[in-house]
Amino acid sequence: MNLRTIFKSGLSMLLAFSAFAQGPLQKVTINYPNRSGSNWPLFLAKEGGYYQAHGLDVNLVFGVHPAGIAMLVSGEGQMVNSSLEQLMQAASKDGSLVLIGSSLNRGMFALMANKDIASVKALKGKRVAIGQVGDAPYGYLVALLGKSGLSPRDVQWIPVGTDVSGRAAALQSGRADATLLTAPAYFKVEEAGYKTLDNLAEHADIFASTAYIMKKSVVAQDPGLAEKLIMAQAEGIKRFYEDKAFAVSTFLKYDKNAQQSDMERVYDLYAKPNAFERVPYVLTGAVQSVVNQQADPQMAAQMKAYDFHKVIDNEYVSKLVKDGFFEKLYGPSIKAEEQRKAKLAYGK
């Protein structure tokens, strides 16, 4: 065990002791809908002792969408971290919900294709596997195609109705010529001889965002809870950037099927572009991207007509900025990022 590991272990114990000294912990349940890197900050906040340090006893519960929304509405859960698109759709239908932050705006998706397809532009007329028309990966694909001058009508969509494994199977079985896959699923497809045409992580202007959502009544009853959760998850993000070994080992606790070598590579994909947001505002560009990418005409009309100021509240992040939380966490250099992100924040 090296000195850095000893220091980190000691820090976690100190945080836990500090929380114990504060008295009984407040029990909180948070839903996460997938075992992907997008939920890394939650895992780190839990395993690093940061929730405890803020007086919270957090139970992280896995459940695919819309299980998390049902938990919020019923009072079984207090927060969900999920795709911005899913949460905006849910909030537009249920005004009792509020989005309070966003820790990720980049997706680790690779556009994989048969090796005889030379480029994204060469997908014209080809078969592209998706979960279903209108889901989040479909929107990302439409954006990638658009960068090469293709429209949704230029390809043949093959809905497989399942997750990333179903899309990978459609490609490898010959049912589709290309598909969008997350890391680490696309690593194995690469090894099988398929080609990476493009990677979403390289396009900062294509938003693949997540967000934190809570019930308005819970936030109103206990305004400090939202701030504590944002702080703990921000501390988890800082730990991510500082401690690769701990980040990888933590992820493996939540996905027993993941391989360490794969997750070390996935870590680098997130770390290189600083994918996790140090100042987690919900960004205007991300919100507009979701609205613009709606494929279903009825949903598109609903989203365009809805006033999302009713259900997106960046004031909790703004308060933490004003209180100097992020400056204490990251140092004075974070000020420029705070100012830049504040200008990009929805409702600012």
Tab-separated table of C-alpha atoms in Angstrom:
chain	number	residue	atom	x	y	z
A	1	MET	CA	0.000	0.000	0.000
A	2	ASN	CA	1.608	3.302	-1.084
A	3	LEU	CA	1.495	6.605	0.795
A	4	ARG	CA	-1.145	8.064	-1.522
A	5	THR	CA	-3.480	5.130	-0.868
A	6	ILE	CA	-2.904	5.407	2.870
A	7	PHE	CA	-3.647	9.147	2.725
A	8	LYS	CA	-6.858	8.641	0.755
A	9	SER	CA	-8.022	5.878	3.101
A	10	GLY	CA	-7.268	8.081	6.071
A	11	LEU	CA	-9.184	10.966	4.503
A	12	SER	CA	-12.265	8.776	3.982
A	13	MET	CA	-12.090	7.626	7.615
A	14	LEU	CA	-11.744	11.235	8.782
A	15	LEU	CA	-14.785	12.278	6.729
A	16	ALA	CA	-16.823	9.415	8.150
A	17	PHE	CA	-15.728	10.266	11.721
A	18	SER	CA	-16.626	13.920	11.139
A	19	ALA	CA	-20.108	12.924	10.014
A	20	PHE	CA	-20.484	10.625	13.045
A	21	ALA	CA	-19.577	13.495	15.336
A	22	GLN	CA	-22.373	15.583	13.818
A	23	GLY	CA	-25.028	13.169	15.065
A	24	PRO	CA	-27.535	10.910	13.267
A	25	LEU	CA	-27.243	10.888	9.490
A	26	GLN	CA	-30.167	11.905	7.285
A	27	LYS	CA	-31.334	8.937	5.209
A	28	VAL	CA	-31.538	9.663	1.471
A	29	THR	CA	-32.267	7.384	-1.475
A	30	ILE	CA	-30.851	8.175	-4.932
A	31	ASN	CA	-31.800	6.283	-8.069
A	32	TYR	CA	-29.376	5.622	-10.914
A	33	PRO	CA	-30.766	4.008	-14.101
A	34	ASN	CA	-27.633	2.443	-15.587
A	35	ARG	CA	-24.241	1.125	-14.580
A	36	SER	CA	-22.280	3.509	-16.763
A	37	GLY	CA	-19.657	6.170	-16.281
A	38	SER	CA	-22.359	8.836	-16.121
A	39	ASN	CA	-23.051	7.743	-12.533
A	40	TRP	CA	-19.412	7.681	-11.454
A	41	PRO	CA	-19.760	10.873	-9.309
A	42	LEU	CA	-22.508	9.194	-7.237
A	43	PHE	CA	-20.450	6.061	-6.696
A	44	LEU	CA	-17.431	8.128	-5.648
A	45	ALA	CA	-19.464	10.339	-3.318
A	46	LYS	CA	-20.717	7.183	-1.602
A	47	GLU	CA	-17.481	5.199	-1.420
A	48	GLY	CA	-15.323	8.246	-0.697
A	49	GLY	CA	-17.393	9.192	2.354
A	50	TYR	CA	-18.479	12.556	0.957
A	51	TYR	CA	-22.205	12.035	1.494
A	52	GLN	CA	-21.473	11.051	5.080
A	53	ALA	CA	-19.311	14.129	5.578
A	54	HIS	CA	-22.378	16.243	4.793
A	55	GLY	CA	-24.525	14.350	7.275
A	56	LEU	CA	-26.206	12.060	4.743
A	57	ASP	CA	-26.730	8.303	4.805
A	58	VAL	CA	-27.239	7.707	1.080
A	59	ASN	CA	-28.609	4.518	-0.402
A	60	LEU	CA	-27.866	4.244	-4.133
A	61	VAL	CA	-30.594	2.204	-5.831
A	62	PHE	CA	-30.380	0.840	-9.373
A	63	GLY	CA	-33.563	0.926	-11.452
A	64	VAL	CA	-34.073	1.621	-15.151
A	65	HIS	CA	-36.083	4.655	-16.229
A	66	PRO	CA	-38.859	5.486	-15.341
A	67	ALA	CA	-38.415	3.668	-12.013
A	68	GLY	CA	-36.507	6.636	-10.584
A	69	ILE	CA	-39.260	9.110	-11.452
A	70	ALA	CA	-41.809	6.816	-9.819
A	71	MET	CA	-39.628	6.733	-6.700
A	72	LEU	CA	-39.527	10.524	-6.554
A	73	VAL	CA	-43.272	10.919	-7.030
A	74	SER	CA	-44.075	8.291	-4.383
A	75	GLY	CA	-41.548	9.664	-1.904
A	76	GLU	CA	-39.410	6.503	-1.954
A	77	GLY	CA	-36.466	8.436	-3.374
A	78	GLN	CA	-35.115	11.970	-3.115
A	79	MET	CA	-32.936	12.299	-6.228
A	80	VAL	CA	-32.387	10.728	-9.646
A	81	ASN	CA	-29.338	11.116	-11.870
A	82	SER	CA	-30.322	10.286	-15.443
A	83	SER	CA	-30.191	11.551	-19.016
A	84	LEU	CA	-31.262	15.176	-19.407
A	85	GLU	CA	-33.678	14.213	-22.165
A	86	GLN	CA	-35.552	11.695	-20.016
A	87	LEU	CA	-35.715	14.094	-17.086
A	88	MET	CA	-36.892	17.048	-19.181
A	89	GLN	CA	-39.640	14.901	-20.675
A	90	ALA	CA	-40.699	13.743	-17.213
A	91	ALA	CA	-40.605	17.263	-15.751
A	92	SER	CA	-42.614	18.722	-18.642
A	93	LYS	CA	-45.375	16.233	-17.841
A	94	ASP	CA	-45.138	16.585	-14.055
A	95	GLY	CA	-44.542	20.108	-12.769
A	96	SER	CA	-43.800	18.789	-9.272
A	97	LEU	CA	-40.214	17.966	-10.296
A	98	VAL	CA	-37.160	20.210	-10.568
A	99	LEU	CA	-33.726	19.781	-12.197
A	100	ILE	CA	-31.019	21.255	-9.966
A	101	GLY	CA	-27.701	20.439	-11.627
A	102	SER	CA	-25.824	18.553	-14.333
A	103	SER	CA	-22.522	16.738	-13.888
A	104	LEU	CA	-21.970	15.538	-17.463
A	105	ASN	CA	-22.473	16.961	-20.955
A	106	ARG	CA	-20.378	14.575	-23.046
A	107	GLY	CA	-21.161	11.013	-24.023
A	108	MET	CA	-18.655	8.196	-24.412
A	109	PHE	CA	-20.338	6.793	-27.526
A	110	ALA	CA	-18.538	5.456	-30.594
A	111	LEU	CA	-20.182	5.149	-33.993
A	112	MET	CA	-19.197	1.613	-35.023
A	113	ALA	CA	-19.581	0.202	-38.534
A	114	ASN	CA	-18.590	-2.623	-40.847
A	115	LYS	CA	-14.951	-2.285	-41.887
A	116	ASP	CA	-15.872	-1.640	-45.534
A	117	ILE	CA	-17.650	1.631	-44.612
A	118	ALA	CA	-15.054	4.383	-44.949
A	119	SER	CA	-16.724	7.350	-43.230
A	120	VAL	CA	-19.880	8.719	-41.632
A	121	LYS	CA	-20.857	10.167	-45.004
A	122	ALA	CA	-20.667	6.655	-46.491
A	123	LEU	CA	-23.579	5.615	-44.258
A	124	LYS	CA	-26.021	7.090	-46.777
A	125	GLY	CA	-28.519	4.376	-47.639
A	126	LYS	CA	-27.114	2.033	-44.958
A	127	ARG	CA	-28.887	0.329	-42.050
A	128	VAL	CA	-28.267	1.892	-38.618
A	129	ALA	CA	-29.345	0.091	-35.428
A	130	ILE	CA	-30.980	2.094	-32.623
A	131	GLY	CA	-33.020	1.275	-29.533
A	132	GLN	CA	-35.982	3.194	-30.871
A	133	VAL	CA	-36.605	6.313	-32.922
A	134	GLY	CA	-36.564	9.303	-30.599
A	135	ASP	CA	-34.441	7.915	-27.770
A	136	ALA	CA	-31.285	9.705	-26.627
A	137	PRO	CA	-28.772	7.694	-28.737
A	138	TYR	CA	-30.964	8.313	-31.783
A	139	GLY	CA	-30.636	12.048	-31.175
A	140	TYR	CA	-26.862	11.793	-30.853
A	141	LEU	CA	-26.714	9.839	-34.114
A	142	VAL	CA	-28.801	12.440	-35.925
A	143	ALA	CA	-26.363	15.114	-34.722
A	144	LEU	CA	-23.324	13.106	-35.893
A	145	LEU	CA	-24.917	12.446	-39.279
A	146	GLY	CA	-25.703	16.155	-39.632
A	147	LYS	CA	-22.027	17.027	-39.240
A	148	SER	CA	-21.363	14.978	-42.386
A	149	GLY	CA	-24.239	16.499	-44.325
A	150	LEU	CA	-26.686	13.618	-43.820
A	151	SER	CA	-30.262	13.871	-42.598
A	152	PRO	CA	-32.272	11.209	-40.704
A	153	ARG	CA	-33.914	10.265	-44.004
A	154	ASP	CA	-30.561	9.362	-45.563
A	155	VAL	CA	-30.212	6.159	-43.538
A	156	GLN	CA	-32.441	3.176	-42.804
A	157	TRP	CA	-33.194	2.990	-39.084
A	158	ILE	CA	-33.303	-0.489	-37.498
A	159	PRO	CA	-35.040	-0.289	-34.080
A	160	VAL	CA	-33.940	-3.213	-31.895
A	161	GLY	CA	-35.913	-2.183	-28.811
A	162	THR	CA	-33.143	-3.004	-26.339
A	163	ASP	CA	-30.022	-1.514	-24.805
A	164	VAL	CA	-26.419	-1.294	-26.012
A	165	SER	CA	-26.011	-5.103	-26.099
A	166	GLY	CA	-28.928	-5.390	-28.531
A	167	ARG	CA	-27.443	-2.745	-30.815
A	168	ALA	CA	-24.050	-4.467	-30.752
A	169	ALA	CA	-25.706	-7.785	-31.585
A	170	ALA	CA	-27.544	-6.221	-34.540
A	171	LEU	CA	-24.236	-4.982	-35.949
A	172	GLN	CA	-22.339	-8.205	-35.402
A	173	SER	CA	-25.128	-10.398	-36.777
A	174	GLY	CA	-25.300	-8.383	-39.997
A	175	ARG	CA	-28.762	-7.010	-39.297
A	176	ALA	CA	-27.292	-3.485	-39.292
A	177	ASP	CA	-24.330	-1.791	-40.969
A	178	ALA	CA	-23.585	0.618	-38.128
A	179	THR	CA	-24.687	1.598	-34.635
A	180	LEU	CA	-23.770	3.850	-31.705
A	181	LEU	CA	-22.243	2.032	-28.724
A	182	THR	CA	-21.074	3.154	-25.308
A	183	ALA	CA	-17.727	2.357	-23.744
A	184	PRO	CA	-16.704	-0.316	-22.863
A	185	ALA	CA	-19.160	-2.182	-25.133
A	186	TYR	CA	-17.543	-0.782	-28.267
A	187	PHE	CA	-14.077	-1.979	-27.195
A	188	LYS	CA	-15.084	-5.593	-27.855
A	189	VAL	CA	-16.676	-4.669	-31.188
A	190	GLU	CA	-13.420	-2.967	-32.201
A	191	GLU	CA	-11.506	-6.109	-31.267
A	192	ALA	CA	-13.857	-8.100	-33.533
A	193	GLY	CA	-12.720	-6.019	-36.511
A	194	TYR	CA	-15.378	-3.323	-36.762
A	195	LYS	CA	-14.410	0.272	-37.496
A	196	THR	CA	-14.875	3.398	-35.352
A	197	LEU	CA	-16.238	6.090	-37.671
A	198	ASP	CA	-16.561	8.797	-35.019
A	199	ASN	CA	-16.685	9.312	-31.264
A	200	LEU	CA	-19.150	11.549	-29.483
A	201	ALA	CA	-16.544	12.444	-26.848
A	202	GLU	CA	-14.681	14.447	-29.512
A	203	HIS	CA	-17.644	16.762	-30.181
A	204	ALA	CA	-18.152	19.310	-27.417
A	205	ASP	CA	-21.054	20.809	-29.368
A	206	ILE	CA	-23.093	17.583	-29.256
A	207	PHE	CA	-24.612	17.416	-25.816
A	208	ALA	CA	-25.082	14.006	-24.199
A	209	SER	CA	-26.080	15.367	-20.827
A	210	THR	CA	-27.216	14.011	-17.509
A	211	ALA	CA	-28.965	15.918	-14.733
A	212	TYR	CA	-29.982	15.726	-11.086
A	213	ILE	CA	-33.741	15.852	-10.487
A	214	MET	CA	-35.687	16.099	-7.232
A	215	LYS	CA	-39.238	16.749	-6.141
A	216	LYS	CA	-39.992	20.429	-5.560
A	217	SER	CA	-41.745	19.755	-2.251
A	218	VAL	CA	-38.691	17.885	-0.906
A	219	VAL	CA	-36.379	20.755	-1.888
A	220	ALA	CA	-38.757	23.364	-0.433
A	221	GLN	CA	-39.030	21.466	2.850
A	222	ASP	CA	-35.257	21.033	3.139
A	223	PRO	CA	-33.354	23.465	0.844
A	224	GLY	CA	-30.042	22.382	2.351
A	225	LEU	CA	-30.474	18.833	1.088
A	226	ALA	CA	-30.058	19.806	-2.570
A	227	GLU	CA	-26.896	21.742	-1.749
A	228	LYS	CA	-25.429	18.873	0.293
A	229	LEU	CA	-26.017	16.385	-2.526
A	230	ILE	CA	-24.460	18.690	-5.114
A	231	MET	CA	-21.470	19.312	-2.839
A	232	ALA	CA	-20.864	15.635	-2.124
A	233	GLN	CA	-21.076	14.733	-5.811
A	234	ALA	CA	-18.771	17.624	-6.708
A	235	GLU	CA	-16.265	16.268	-4.187
A	236	GLY	CA	-16.653	12.881	-5.863
A	237	ILE	CA	-15.799	14.485	-9.204
A	238	LYS	CA	-12.691	16.090	-7.734
A	239	ARG	CA	-11.642	12.669	-6.398
A	240	PHE	CA	-12.219	11.217	-9.865
A	241	TYR	CA	-9.711	13.573	-11.443
A	242	GLU	CA	-7.150	13.080	-8.670
A	243	ASP	CA	-7.258	9.333	-8.054
A	244	LYS	CA	-7.626	6.991	-11.044
A	245	ALA	CA	-7.022	3.843	-9.008
A	246	PHE	CA	-9.769	4.686	-6.516
A	247	ALA	CA	-12.158	5.742	-9.295
A	248	VAL	CA	-11.684	2.445	-11.158
A	249	SER	CA	-11.940	0.257	-8.048
A	250	THR	CA	-15.078	2.142	-6.989
A	251	PHE	CA	-16.779	1.602	-10.341
A	252	LEU	CA	-16.032	-2.110	-10.214
A	253	LYS	CA	-17.993	-2.347	-6.961
A	254	TYR	CA	-21.128	-1.194	-8.788
A	255	ASP	CA	-20.683	-3.210	-11.966
A	256	LYS	CA	-19.534	-6.729	-11.163
A	257	ASN	CA	-19.363	-7.582	-14.877
A	258	ALA	CA	-16.911	-4.783	-15.719
A	259	GLN	CA	-13.253	-5.578	-16.316
A	260	GLN	CA	-10.531	-3.505	-14.673
A	261	SER	CA	-8.569	-3.086	-17.912
A	262	ASP	CA	-11.696	-1.836	-19.694
A	263	MET	CA	-12.564	0.595	-16.915
A	264	GLU	CA	-9.036	2.002	-16.859
A	265	ARG	CA	-9.515	2.822	-20.530
A	266	VAL	CA	-13.002	4.230	-19.896
A	267	TYR	CA	-11.539	6.384	-17.115
A	268	ASP	CA	-9.106	7.936	-19.583
A	269	LEU	CA	-11.962	8.677	-22.004
A	270	TYR	CA	-13.736	10.702	-19.304
A	271	ALA	CA	-10.616	12.296	-17.829
A	272	LYS	CA	-8.946	13.481	-21.043
A	273	PRO	CA	-11.685	15.984	-22.039
A	274	ASN	CA	-12.544	16.796	-18.388
A	275	ALA	CA	-15.977	15.351	-19.117
A	276	PHE	CA	-17.366	15.697	-15.590
A	277	GLU	CA	-18.475	19.222	-14.780
A	278	ARG	CA	-16.647	20.855	-11.878
A	279	VAL	CA	-19.333	23.557	-11.704
A	280	PRO	CA	-22.500	21.556	-12.454
A	281	TYR	CA	-24.931	24.040	-13.954
A	282	VAL	CA	-27.679	22.826	-16.289
A	283	LEU	CA	-26.530	24.474	-19.532
A	284	THR	CA	-28.710	26.360	-22.003
A	285	GLY	CA	-27.100	24.579	-24.944
A	286	ALA	CA	-27.889	21.182	-23.446
A	287	VAL	CA	-31.540	22.086	-22.869
A	288	GLN	CA	-31.911	23.470	-26.388
A	289	SER	CA	-30.238	20.387	-27.827
A	290	VAL	CA	-32.815	18.122	-26.180
A	291	VAL	CA	-35.680	20.238	-27.511
A	292	ASN	CA	-34.248	20.285	-31.040
A	293	GLN	CA	-33.569	16.530	-31.199
A	294	GLN	CA	-37.128	15.341	-30.523
A	295	ALA	CA	-38.177	12.980	-33.311
A	296	ASP	CA	-41.795	12.431	-32.316
A	297	PRO	CA	-43.861	15.382	-33.662
A	298	GLN	CA	-46.190	15.428	-30.669
A	299	MET	CA	-43.357	15.367	-28.147
A	300	ALA	CA	-41.412	17.960	-30.159
A	301	ALA	CA	-44.399	20.328	-30.083
A	302	GLN	CA	-44.878	19.765	-26.357
A	303	MET	CA	-41.213	20.381	-25.557
A	304	LYS	CA	-41.012	23.530	-27.700
A	305	ALA	CA	-44.142	24.958	-26.090
A	306	TYR	CA	-43.136	24.159	-22.518
A	307	ASP	CA	-41.459	26.782	-20.318
A	308	PHE	CA	-38.588	24.854	-18.752
A	309	HIS	CA	-37.826	27.728	-16.414
A	310	LYS	CA	-40.613	26.185	-14.318
A	311	VAL	CA	-38.644	22.990	-13.726
A	312	ILE	CA	-34.942	23.898	-14.086
A	313	ASP	CA	-33.396	25.773	-11.167
A	314	ASN	CA	-29.682	26.613	-11.221
A	315	GLU	CA	-29.899	28.684	-8.055
A	316	TYR	CA	-28.521	25.911	-5.853
A	317	VAL	CA	-25.304	25.745	-7.879
A	318	SER	CA	-25.214	29.563	-8.001
A	319	LYS	CA	-25.485	29.750	-4.216
A	320	LEU	CA	-22.572	27.360	-3.824
A	321	VAL	CA	-20.559	29.532	-6.213
A	322	LYS	CA	-21.393	32.654	-4.172
A	323	ASP	CA	-20.573	30.860	-0.929
A	324	GLY	CA	-17.124	30.001	-2.299
A	325	PHE	CA	-17.638	26.231	-2.160
A	326	PHE	CA	-16.041	25.440	-5.530
A	327	GLU	CA	-13.168	27.839	-4.895
A	328	LYS	CA	-12.413	26.082	-1.602
A	329	LEU	CA	-12.666	22.718	-3.346
A	330	TYR	CA	-10.556	23.473	-6.414
A	331	GLY	CA	-8.651	26.639	-5.564
A	332	PRO	CA	-8.789	30.183	-7.031
A	333	SER	CA	-8.239	28.947	-10.594
A	334	ILE	CA	-11.847	27.712	-10.704
A	335	LYS	CA	-13.168	31.304	-10.775
A	336	ALA	CA	-12.750	31.639	-14.538
A	337	GLU	CA	-14.664	28.403	-15.071
A	338	GLU	CA	-17.397	29.547	-12.688
A	339	GLN	CA	-17.841	32.774	-14.635
A	340	ARG	CA	-17.816	31.019	-18.003
A	341	LYS	CA	-20.324	28.362	-16.979
A	342	ALA	CA	-22.582	30.909	-15.286
A	343	LYS	CA	-22.984	32.685	-18.631
A	344	LEU	CA	-23.923	29.377	-20.269
A	345	ALA	CA	-26.316	28.289	-17.520
A	346	TYR	CA	-30.003	27.923	-18.310
A	347	GLY	CA	-32.023	30.822	-16.991
A	348	LYS	CA	-29.011	33.081	-16.517
